[in-house]
PDB file of C-alpha atoms and ligand atoms in Angstrom:
ATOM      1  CA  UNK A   1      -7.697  -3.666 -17.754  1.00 81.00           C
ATOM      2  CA  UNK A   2      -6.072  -2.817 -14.465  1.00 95.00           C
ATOM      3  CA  UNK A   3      -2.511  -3.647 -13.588  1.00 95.00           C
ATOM      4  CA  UNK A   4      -2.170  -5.627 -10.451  1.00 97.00           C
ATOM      5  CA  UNK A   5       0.402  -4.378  -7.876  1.00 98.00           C
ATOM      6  CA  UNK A   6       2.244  -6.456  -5.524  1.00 98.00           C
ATOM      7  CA  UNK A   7       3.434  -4.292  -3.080  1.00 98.00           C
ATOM      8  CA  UNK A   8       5.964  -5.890  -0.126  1.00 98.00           C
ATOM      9  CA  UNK A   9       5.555  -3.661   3.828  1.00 98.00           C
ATOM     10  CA  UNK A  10       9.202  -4.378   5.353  1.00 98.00           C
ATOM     11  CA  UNK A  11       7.515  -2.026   8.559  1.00 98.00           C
ATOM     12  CA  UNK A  12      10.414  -1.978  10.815  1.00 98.00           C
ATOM     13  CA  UNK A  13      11.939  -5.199   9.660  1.00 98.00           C
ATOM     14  CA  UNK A  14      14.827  -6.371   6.904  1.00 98.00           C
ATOM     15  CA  UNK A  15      18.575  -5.650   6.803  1.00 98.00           C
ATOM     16  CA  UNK A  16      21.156  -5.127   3.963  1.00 98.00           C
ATOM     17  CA  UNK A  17      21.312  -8.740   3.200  1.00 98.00           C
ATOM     18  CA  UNK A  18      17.559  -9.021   2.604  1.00 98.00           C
ATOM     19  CA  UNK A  19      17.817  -6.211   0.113  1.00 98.00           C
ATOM     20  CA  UNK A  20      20.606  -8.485  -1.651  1.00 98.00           C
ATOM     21  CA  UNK A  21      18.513 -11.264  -1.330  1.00 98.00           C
ATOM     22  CA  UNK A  22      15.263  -9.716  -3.107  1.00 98.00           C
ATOM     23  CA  UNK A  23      17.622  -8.219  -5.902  1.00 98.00           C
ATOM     24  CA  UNK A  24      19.426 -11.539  -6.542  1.00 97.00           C
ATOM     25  CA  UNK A  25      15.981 -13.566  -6.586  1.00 96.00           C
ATOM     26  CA  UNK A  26      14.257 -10.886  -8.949  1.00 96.00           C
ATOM     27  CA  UNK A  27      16.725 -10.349 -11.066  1.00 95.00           C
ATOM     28  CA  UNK A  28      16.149 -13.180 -13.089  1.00 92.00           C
ATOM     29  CA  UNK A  29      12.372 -13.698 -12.289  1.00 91.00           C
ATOM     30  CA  UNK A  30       9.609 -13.604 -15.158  1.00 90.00           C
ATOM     31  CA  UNK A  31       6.914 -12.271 -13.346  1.00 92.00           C
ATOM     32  CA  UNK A  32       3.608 -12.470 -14.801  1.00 92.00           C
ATOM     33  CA  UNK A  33       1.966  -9.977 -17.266  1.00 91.00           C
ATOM     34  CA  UNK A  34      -0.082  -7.353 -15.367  1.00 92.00           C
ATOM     35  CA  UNK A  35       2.094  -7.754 -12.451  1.00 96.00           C
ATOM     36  CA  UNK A  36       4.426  -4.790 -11.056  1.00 97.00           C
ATOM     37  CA  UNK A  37       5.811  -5.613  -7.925  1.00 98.00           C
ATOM     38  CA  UNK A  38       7.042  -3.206  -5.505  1.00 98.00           C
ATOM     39  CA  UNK A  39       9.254  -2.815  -1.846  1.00 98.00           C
ATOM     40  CA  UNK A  40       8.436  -0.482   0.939  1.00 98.00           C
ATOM     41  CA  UNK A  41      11.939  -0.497   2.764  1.00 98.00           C
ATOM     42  CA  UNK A  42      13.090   1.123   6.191  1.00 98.00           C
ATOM     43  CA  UNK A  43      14.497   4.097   5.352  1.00 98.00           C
ATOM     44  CA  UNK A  44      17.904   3.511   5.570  1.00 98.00           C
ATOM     45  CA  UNK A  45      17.584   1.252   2.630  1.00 98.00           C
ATOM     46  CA  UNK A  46      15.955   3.011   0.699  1.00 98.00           C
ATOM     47  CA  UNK A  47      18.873   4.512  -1.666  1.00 98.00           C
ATOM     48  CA  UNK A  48      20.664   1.258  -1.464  1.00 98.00           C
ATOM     49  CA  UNK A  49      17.224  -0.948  -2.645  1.00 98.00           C
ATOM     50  CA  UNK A  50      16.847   1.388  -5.615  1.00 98.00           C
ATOM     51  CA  UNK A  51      20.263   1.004  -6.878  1.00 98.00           C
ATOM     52  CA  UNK A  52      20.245  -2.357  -6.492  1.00 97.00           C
ATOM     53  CA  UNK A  53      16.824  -3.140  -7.503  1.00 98.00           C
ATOM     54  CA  UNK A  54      17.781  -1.251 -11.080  1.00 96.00           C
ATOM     55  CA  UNK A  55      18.017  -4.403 -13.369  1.00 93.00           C
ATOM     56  CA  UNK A  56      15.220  -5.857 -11.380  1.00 96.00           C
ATOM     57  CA  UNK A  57      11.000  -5.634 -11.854  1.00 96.00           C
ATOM     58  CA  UNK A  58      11.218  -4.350  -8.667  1.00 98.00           C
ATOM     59  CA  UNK A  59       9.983  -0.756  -7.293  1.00 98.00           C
ATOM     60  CA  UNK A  60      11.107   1.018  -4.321  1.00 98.00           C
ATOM     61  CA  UNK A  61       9.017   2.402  -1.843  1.00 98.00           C
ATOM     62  CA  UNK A  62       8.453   4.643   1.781  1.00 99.00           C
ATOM     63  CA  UNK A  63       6.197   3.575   4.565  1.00 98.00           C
ATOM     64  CA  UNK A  64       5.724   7.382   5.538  1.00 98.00           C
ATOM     65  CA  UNK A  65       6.614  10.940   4.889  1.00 98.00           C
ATOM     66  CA  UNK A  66       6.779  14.073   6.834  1.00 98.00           C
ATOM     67  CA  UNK A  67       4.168  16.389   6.088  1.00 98.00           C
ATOM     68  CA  UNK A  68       6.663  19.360   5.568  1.00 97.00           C
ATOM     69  CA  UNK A  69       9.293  20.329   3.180  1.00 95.00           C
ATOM     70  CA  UNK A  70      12.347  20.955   4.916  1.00 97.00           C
ATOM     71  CA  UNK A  71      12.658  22.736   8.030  1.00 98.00           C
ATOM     72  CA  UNK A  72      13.915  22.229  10.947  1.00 98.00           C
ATOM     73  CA  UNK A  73      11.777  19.220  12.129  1.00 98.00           C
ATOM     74  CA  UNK A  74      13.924  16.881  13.547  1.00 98.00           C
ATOM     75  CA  UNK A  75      13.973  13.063  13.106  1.00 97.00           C
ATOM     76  CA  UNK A  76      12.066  13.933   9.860  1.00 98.00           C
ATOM     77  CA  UNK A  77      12.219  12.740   6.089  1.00 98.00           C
ATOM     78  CA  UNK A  78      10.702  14.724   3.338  1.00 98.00           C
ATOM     79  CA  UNK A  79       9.072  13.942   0.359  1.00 98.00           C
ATOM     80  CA  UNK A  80      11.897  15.258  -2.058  1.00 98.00           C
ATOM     81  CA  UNK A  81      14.164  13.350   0.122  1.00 98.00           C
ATOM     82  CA  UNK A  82      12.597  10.113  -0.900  1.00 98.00           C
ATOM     83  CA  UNK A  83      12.663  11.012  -4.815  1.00 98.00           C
ATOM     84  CA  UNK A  84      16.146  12.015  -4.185  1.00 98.00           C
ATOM     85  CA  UNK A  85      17.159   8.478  -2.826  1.00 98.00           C
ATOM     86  CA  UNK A  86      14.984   6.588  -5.795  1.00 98.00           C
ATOM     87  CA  UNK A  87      11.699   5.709  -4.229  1.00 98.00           C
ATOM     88  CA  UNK A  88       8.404   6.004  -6.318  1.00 98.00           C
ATOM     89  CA  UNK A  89       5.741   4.922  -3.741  1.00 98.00           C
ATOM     90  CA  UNK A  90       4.870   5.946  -0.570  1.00 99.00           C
ATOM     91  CA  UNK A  91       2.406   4.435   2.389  1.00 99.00           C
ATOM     92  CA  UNK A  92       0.184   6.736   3.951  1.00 98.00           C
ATOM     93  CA  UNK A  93      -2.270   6.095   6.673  1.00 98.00           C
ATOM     94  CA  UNK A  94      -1.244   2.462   7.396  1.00 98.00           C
ATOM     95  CA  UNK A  95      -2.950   1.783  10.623  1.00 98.00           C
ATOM     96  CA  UNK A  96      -0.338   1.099  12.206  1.00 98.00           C
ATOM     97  CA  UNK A  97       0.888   4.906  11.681  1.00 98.00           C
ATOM     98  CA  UNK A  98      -3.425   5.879  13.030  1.00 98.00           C
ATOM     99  CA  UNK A  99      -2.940   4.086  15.947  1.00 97.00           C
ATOM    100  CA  UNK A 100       0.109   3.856  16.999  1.00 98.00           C
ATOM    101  CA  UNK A 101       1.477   7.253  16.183  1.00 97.00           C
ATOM    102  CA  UNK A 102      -1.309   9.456  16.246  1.00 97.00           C
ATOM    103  CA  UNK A 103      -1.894  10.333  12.589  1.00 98.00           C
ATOM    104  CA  UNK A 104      -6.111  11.220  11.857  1.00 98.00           C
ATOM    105  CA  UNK A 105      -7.454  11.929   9.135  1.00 97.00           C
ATOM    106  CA  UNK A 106      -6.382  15.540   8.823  1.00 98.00           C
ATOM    107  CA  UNK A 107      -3.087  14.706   9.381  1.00 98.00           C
ATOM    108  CA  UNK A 108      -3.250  11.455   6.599  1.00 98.00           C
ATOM    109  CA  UNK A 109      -4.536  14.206   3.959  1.00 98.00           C
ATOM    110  CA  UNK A 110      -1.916  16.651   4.629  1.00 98.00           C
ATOM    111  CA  UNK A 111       0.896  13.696   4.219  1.00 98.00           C
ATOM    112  CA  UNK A 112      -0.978  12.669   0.703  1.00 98.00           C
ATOM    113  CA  UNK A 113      -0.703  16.067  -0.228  1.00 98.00           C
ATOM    114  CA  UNK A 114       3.229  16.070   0.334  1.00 98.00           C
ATOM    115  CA  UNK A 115       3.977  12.646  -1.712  1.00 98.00           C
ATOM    116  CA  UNK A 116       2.203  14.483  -4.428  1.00 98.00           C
ATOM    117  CA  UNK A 117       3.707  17.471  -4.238  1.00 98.00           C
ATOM    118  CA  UNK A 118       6.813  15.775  -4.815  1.00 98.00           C
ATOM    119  CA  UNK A 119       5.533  13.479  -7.270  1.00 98.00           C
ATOM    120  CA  UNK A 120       5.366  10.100  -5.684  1.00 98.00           C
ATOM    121  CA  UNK A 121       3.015   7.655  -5.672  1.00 98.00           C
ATOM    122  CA  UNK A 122       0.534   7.426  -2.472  1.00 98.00           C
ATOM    123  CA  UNK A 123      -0.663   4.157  -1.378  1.00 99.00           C
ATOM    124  CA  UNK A 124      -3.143   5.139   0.813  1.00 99.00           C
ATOM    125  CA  UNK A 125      -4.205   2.539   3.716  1.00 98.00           C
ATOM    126  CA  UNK A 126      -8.161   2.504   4.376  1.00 98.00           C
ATOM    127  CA  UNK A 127      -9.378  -0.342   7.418  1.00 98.00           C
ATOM    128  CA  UNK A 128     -11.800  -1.214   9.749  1.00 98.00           C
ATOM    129  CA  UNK A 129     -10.992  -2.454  13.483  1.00 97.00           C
ATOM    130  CA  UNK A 130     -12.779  -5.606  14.167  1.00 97.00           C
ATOM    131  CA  UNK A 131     -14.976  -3.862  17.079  1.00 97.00           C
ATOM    132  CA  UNK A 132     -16.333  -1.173  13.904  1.00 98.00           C
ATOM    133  CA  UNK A 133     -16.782  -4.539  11.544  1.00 97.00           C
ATOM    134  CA  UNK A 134     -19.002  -5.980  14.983  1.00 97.00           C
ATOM    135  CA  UNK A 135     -20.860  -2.618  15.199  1.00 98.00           C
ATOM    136  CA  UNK A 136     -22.022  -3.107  11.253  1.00 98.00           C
ATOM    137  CA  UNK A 137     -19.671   0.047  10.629  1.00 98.00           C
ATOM    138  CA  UNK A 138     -17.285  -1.106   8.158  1.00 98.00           C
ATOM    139  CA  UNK A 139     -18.398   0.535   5.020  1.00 98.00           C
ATOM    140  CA  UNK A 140     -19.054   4.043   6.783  1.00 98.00           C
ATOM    141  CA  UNK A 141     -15.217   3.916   8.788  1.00 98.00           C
ATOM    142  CA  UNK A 142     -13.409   2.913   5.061  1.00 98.00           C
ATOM    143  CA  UNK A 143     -15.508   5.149   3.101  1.00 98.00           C
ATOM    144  CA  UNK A 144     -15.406   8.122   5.624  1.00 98.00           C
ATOM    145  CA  UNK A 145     -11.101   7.648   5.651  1.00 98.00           C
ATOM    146  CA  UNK A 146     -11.577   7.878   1.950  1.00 98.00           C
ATOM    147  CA  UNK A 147     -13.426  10.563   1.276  1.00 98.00           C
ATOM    148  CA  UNK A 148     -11.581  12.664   4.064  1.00 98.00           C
ATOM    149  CA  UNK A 149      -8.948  12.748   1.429  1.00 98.00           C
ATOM    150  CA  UNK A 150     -10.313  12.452  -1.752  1.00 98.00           C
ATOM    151  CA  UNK A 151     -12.671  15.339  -0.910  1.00 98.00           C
ATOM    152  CA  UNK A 152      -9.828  17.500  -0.463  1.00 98.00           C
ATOM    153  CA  UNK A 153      -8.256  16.809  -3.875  1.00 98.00           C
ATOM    154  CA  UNK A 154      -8.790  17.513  -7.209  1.00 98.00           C
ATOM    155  CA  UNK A 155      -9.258  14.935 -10.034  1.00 98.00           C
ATOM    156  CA  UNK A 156      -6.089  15.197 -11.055  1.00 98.00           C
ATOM    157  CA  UNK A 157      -4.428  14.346  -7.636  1.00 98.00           C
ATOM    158  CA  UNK A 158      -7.214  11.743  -7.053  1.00 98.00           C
ATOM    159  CA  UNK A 159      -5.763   9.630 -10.002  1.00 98.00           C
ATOM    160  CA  UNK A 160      -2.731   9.707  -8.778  1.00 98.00           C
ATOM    161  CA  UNK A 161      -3.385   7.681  -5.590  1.00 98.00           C
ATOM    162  CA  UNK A 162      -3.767   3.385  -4.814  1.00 98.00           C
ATOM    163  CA  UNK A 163      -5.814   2.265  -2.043  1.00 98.00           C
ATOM    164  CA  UNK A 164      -5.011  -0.180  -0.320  1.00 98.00           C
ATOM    165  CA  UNK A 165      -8.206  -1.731   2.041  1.00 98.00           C
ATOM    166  CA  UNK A 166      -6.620  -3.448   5.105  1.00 98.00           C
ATOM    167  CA  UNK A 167      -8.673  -4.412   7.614  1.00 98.00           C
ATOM    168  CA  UNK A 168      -7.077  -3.954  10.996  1.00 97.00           C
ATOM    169  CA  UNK A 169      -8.352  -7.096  12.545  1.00 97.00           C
ATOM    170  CA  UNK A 170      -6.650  -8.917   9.430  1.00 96.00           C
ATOM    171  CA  UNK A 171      -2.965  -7.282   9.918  1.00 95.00           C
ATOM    172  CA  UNK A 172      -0.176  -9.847  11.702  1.00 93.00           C
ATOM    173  CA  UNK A 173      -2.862 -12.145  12.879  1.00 94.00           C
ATOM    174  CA  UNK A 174      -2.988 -15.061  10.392  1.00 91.00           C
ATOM    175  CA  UNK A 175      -6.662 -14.202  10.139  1.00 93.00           C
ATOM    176  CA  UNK A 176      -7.254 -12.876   6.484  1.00 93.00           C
ATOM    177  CA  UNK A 177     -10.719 -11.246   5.340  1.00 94.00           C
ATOM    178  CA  UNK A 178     -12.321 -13.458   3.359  1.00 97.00           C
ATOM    179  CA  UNK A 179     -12.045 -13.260  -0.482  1.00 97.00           C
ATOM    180  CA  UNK A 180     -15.986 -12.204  -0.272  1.00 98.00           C
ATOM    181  CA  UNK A 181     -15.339 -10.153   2.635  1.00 98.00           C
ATOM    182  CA  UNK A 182     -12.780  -8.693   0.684  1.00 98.00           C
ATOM    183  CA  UNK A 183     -14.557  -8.138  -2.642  1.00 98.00           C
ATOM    184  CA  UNK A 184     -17.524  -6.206  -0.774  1.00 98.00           C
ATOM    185  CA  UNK A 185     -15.247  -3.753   0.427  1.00 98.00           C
ATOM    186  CA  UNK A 186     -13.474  -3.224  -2.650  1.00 98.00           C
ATOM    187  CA  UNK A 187     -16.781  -2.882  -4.184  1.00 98.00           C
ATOM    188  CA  UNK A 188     -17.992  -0.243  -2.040  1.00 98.00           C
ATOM    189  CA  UNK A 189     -14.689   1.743  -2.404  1.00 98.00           C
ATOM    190  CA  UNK A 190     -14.682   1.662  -6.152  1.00 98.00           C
ATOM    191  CA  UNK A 191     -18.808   2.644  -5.768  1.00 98.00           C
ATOM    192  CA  UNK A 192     -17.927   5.476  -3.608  1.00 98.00           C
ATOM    193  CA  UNK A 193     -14.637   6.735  -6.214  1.00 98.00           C
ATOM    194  CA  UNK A 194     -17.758   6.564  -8.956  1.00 98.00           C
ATOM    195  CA  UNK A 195     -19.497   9.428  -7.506  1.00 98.00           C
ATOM    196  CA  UNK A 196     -16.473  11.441  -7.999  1.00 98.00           C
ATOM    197  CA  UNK A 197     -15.813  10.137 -11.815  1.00 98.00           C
ATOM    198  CA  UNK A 198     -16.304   6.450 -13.236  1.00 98.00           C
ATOM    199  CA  UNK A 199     -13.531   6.954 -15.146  1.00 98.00           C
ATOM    200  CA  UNK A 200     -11.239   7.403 -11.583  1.00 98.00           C
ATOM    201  CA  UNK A 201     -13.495   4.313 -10.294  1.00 98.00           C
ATOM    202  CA  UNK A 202     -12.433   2.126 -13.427  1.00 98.00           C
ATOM    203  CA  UNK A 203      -9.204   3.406 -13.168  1.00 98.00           C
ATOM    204  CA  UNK A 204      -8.475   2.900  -9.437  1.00 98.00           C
ATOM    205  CA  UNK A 205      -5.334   0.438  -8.188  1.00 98.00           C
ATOM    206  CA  UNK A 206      -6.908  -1.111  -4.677  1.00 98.00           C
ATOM    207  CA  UNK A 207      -5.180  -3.723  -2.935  1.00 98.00           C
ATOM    208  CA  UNK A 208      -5.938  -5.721   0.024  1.00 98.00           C
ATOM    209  CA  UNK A 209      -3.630  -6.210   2.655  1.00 98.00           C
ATOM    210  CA  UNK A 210      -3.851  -8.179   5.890  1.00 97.00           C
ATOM    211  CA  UNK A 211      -2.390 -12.019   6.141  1.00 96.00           C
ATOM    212  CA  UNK A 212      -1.991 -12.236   2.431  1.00 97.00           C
ATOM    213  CA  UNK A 213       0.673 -15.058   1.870  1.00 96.00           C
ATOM    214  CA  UNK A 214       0.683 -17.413  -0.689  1.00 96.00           C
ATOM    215  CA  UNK A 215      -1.679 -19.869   0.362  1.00 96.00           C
ATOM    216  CA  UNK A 216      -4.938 -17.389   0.195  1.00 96.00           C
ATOM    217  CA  UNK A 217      -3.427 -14.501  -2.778  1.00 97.00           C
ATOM    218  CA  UNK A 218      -4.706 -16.582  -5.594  1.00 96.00           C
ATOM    219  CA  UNK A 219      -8.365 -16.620  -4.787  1.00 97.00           C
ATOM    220  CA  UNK A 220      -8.074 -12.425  -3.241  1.00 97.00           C
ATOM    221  CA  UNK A 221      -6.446 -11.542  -6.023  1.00 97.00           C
ATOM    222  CA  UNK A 222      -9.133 -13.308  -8.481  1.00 96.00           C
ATOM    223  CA  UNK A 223     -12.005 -11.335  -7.137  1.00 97.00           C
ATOM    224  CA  UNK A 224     -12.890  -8.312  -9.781  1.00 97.00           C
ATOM    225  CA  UNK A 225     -12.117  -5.459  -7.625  1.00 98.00           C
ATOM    226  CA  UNK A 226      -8.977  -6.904  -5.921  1.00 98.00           C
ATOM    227  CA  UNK A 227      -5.886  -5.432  -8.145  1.00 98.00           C
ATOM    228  CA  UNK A 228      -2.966  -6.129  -5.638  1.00 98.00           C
ATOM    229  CA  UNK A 229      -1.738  -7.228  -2.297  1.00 98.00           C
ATOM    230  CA  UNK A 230      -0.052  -5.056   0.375  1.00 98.00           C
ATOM    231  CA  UNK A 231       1.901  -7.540   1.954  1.00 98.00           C
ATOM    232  CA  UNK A 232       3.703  -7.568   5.702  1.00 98.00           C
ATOM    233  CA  UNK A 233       4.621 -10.741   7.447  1.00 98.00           C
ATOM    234  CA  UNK A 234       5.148 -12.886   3.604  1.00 98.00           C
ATOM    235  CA  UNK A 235       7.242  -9.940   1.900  1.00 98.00           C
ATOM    236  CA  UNK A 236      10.434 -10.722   4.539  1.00 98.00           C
ATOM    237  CA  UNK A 237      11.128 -14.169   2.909  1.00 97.00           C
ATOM    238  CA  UNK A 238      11.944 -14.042  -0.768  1.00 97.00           C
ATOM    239  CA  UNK A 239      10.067 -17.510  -1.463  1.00 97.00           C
ATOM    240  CA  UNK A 240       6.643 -16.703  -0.061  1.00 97.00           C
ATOM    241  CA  UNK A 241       6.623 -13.130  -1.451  1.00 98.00           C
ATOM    242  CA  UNK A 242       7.898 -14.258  -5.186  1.00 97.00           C
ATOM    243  CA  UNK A 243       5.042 -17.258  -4.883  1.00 96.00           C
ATOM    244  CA  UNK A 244       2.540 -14.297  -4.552  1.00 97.00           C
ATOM    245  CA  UNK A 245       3.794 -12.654  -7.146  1.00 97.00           C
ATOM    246  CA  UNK A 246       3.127 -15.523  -9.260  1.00 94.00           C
ATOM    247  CA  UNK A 247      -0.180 -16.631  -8.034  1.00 91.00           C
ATOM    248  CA  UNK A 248      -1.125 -12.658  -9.059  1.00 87.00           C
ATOM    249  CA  UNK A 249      -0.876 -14.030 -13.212  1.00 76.00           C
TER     250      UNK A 249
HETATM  251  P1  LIG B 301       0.585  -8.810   7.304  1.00 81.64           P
HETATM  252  O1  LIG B 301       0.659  -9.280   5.880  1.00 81.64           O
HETATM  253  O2  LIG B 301       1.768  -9.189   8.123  1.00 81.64           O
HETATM  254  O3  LIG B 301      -0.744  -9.139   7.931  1.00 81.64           O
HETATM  255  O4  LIG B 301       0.650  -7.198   7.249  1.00 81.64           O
HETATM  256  C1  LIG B 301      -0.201  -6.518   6.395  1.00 81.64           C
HETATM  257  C2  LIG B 301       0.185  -5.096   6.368  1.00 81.64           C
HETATM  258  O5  LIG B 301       0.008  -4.372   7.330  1.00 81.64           O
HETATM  259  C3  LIG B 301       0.830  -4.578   5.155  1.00 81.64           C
HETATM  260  O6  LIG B 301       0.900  -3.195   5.163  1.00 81.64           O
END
């Protein structure tokens, strides 16, 4: 049985006194069995969220990484930086990082391969934009973003990932992919990781992301191949993003 992840995308929103706020509301919260829950945070609160998210459920996260080490590379943050400062999880390939900042596939694989090098946890982002869903293309554009970087690692490093399918068209719009919709994609991924070992496909963590709030996580998260949310807009108010948590049980 898979373990569901709840998993909370600040982007660039949140302050110090939202951090508070999440620590104080999960600190006594009995979240459902199954259910880890985790924060990707700005980084400036990064270090702060993971010491005060200690006597919490709650998991501390990046939304990005550079692809190098160290270096002079100004404006920068490294992998080891992030372990240094207490985060466990990092986004990669959200596409808001494709298409707003320039990252392909090449350069998606190369920033998986850094969070693993330093041991964290990649959640890597696979979507469709809704002129690719129009064109009948949805399966090929997921499943070719996949396999550009699970071809590249071994099995090892392939069990080490979570997907997360978010469908572009679904992301800040209010308009979320239906829970079939969903479930096909989700399908198809978990086919696809098959052909590399069922035991990775069984395995697999993939969330959907896009609108999830708490009016529409029940019935996504019932569907057999849904095992999380990545969640934007919902995660900035403690009440909506704890109600998902619950409705994951
Ligand atoms: P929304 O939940 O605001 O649609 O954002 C989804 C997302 O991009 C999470 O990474």
């Amino acid at each position: 049985m898979r373990t569901l992840l709840i998993a909370g995308n600040w982007k660039m929103n949140g302050s110090l006194a939202l951090v508070d706020a999440f620590a104080r509301a999960f600190a006594s919260v009995k979240l459902p069995a199954r259910v880890e829950v985790a924060l990707m945070v700005p980084f400036p609160y990064l270090g702060v969220a993971a010491e005060t998210f200690q006597e919490t459920p709650l998991t501390v996260g990046a939304q990005t990484l550079s692809d190098r080490s160290s270096g002079a590379f100004t404006g920068e943050v490294s992998g080891a930086m992030l372990v240094d400062v207490g985060a466990r999880l990092v986004l990669v390939g959200h596409s808001e990082r494709r298409s707003l900042f320039g990252e392909d596939d090449a350069a998606v694989l190369a920033r998986v391969q850094a969070a693993l090098e330093h041991g964290l946890r990649p959640v890597l982002c696979l979507g469709e934009t809704l002129e690719e869903r129009e064109a009948g293309r949805t399966e090929s554009v997921v499943i070719g973003q996949l396999a550009a970087v699970c071809d590249a690692l071994d099995p090892a490093e392939r069990a080490r990932l979570v997907l997360a399918y978010e469908p572009v068209w679904a992301i800040g719009t209010g308009r979320t992919a239906s829970p079939e919709q969903a479930q096909a994609v989700h399908s198809a991924i978990r086919g696809r990781l098959a052909a590399y070992s069922p035991a990775l496909a069984e395995g697999m963590q993939i969330l959907y992301g896009g609108s999830m709030k708490a009016a529409n996580a029940g019935e996504l998260l019932a569907q057999p191949d849904i095992d999380g949310g990545l969640v934007g807009g919902a995660a900035l108010q403690v009440d909506d993003f704890l109600a998902i948590c619950q409705s994951a049980g």
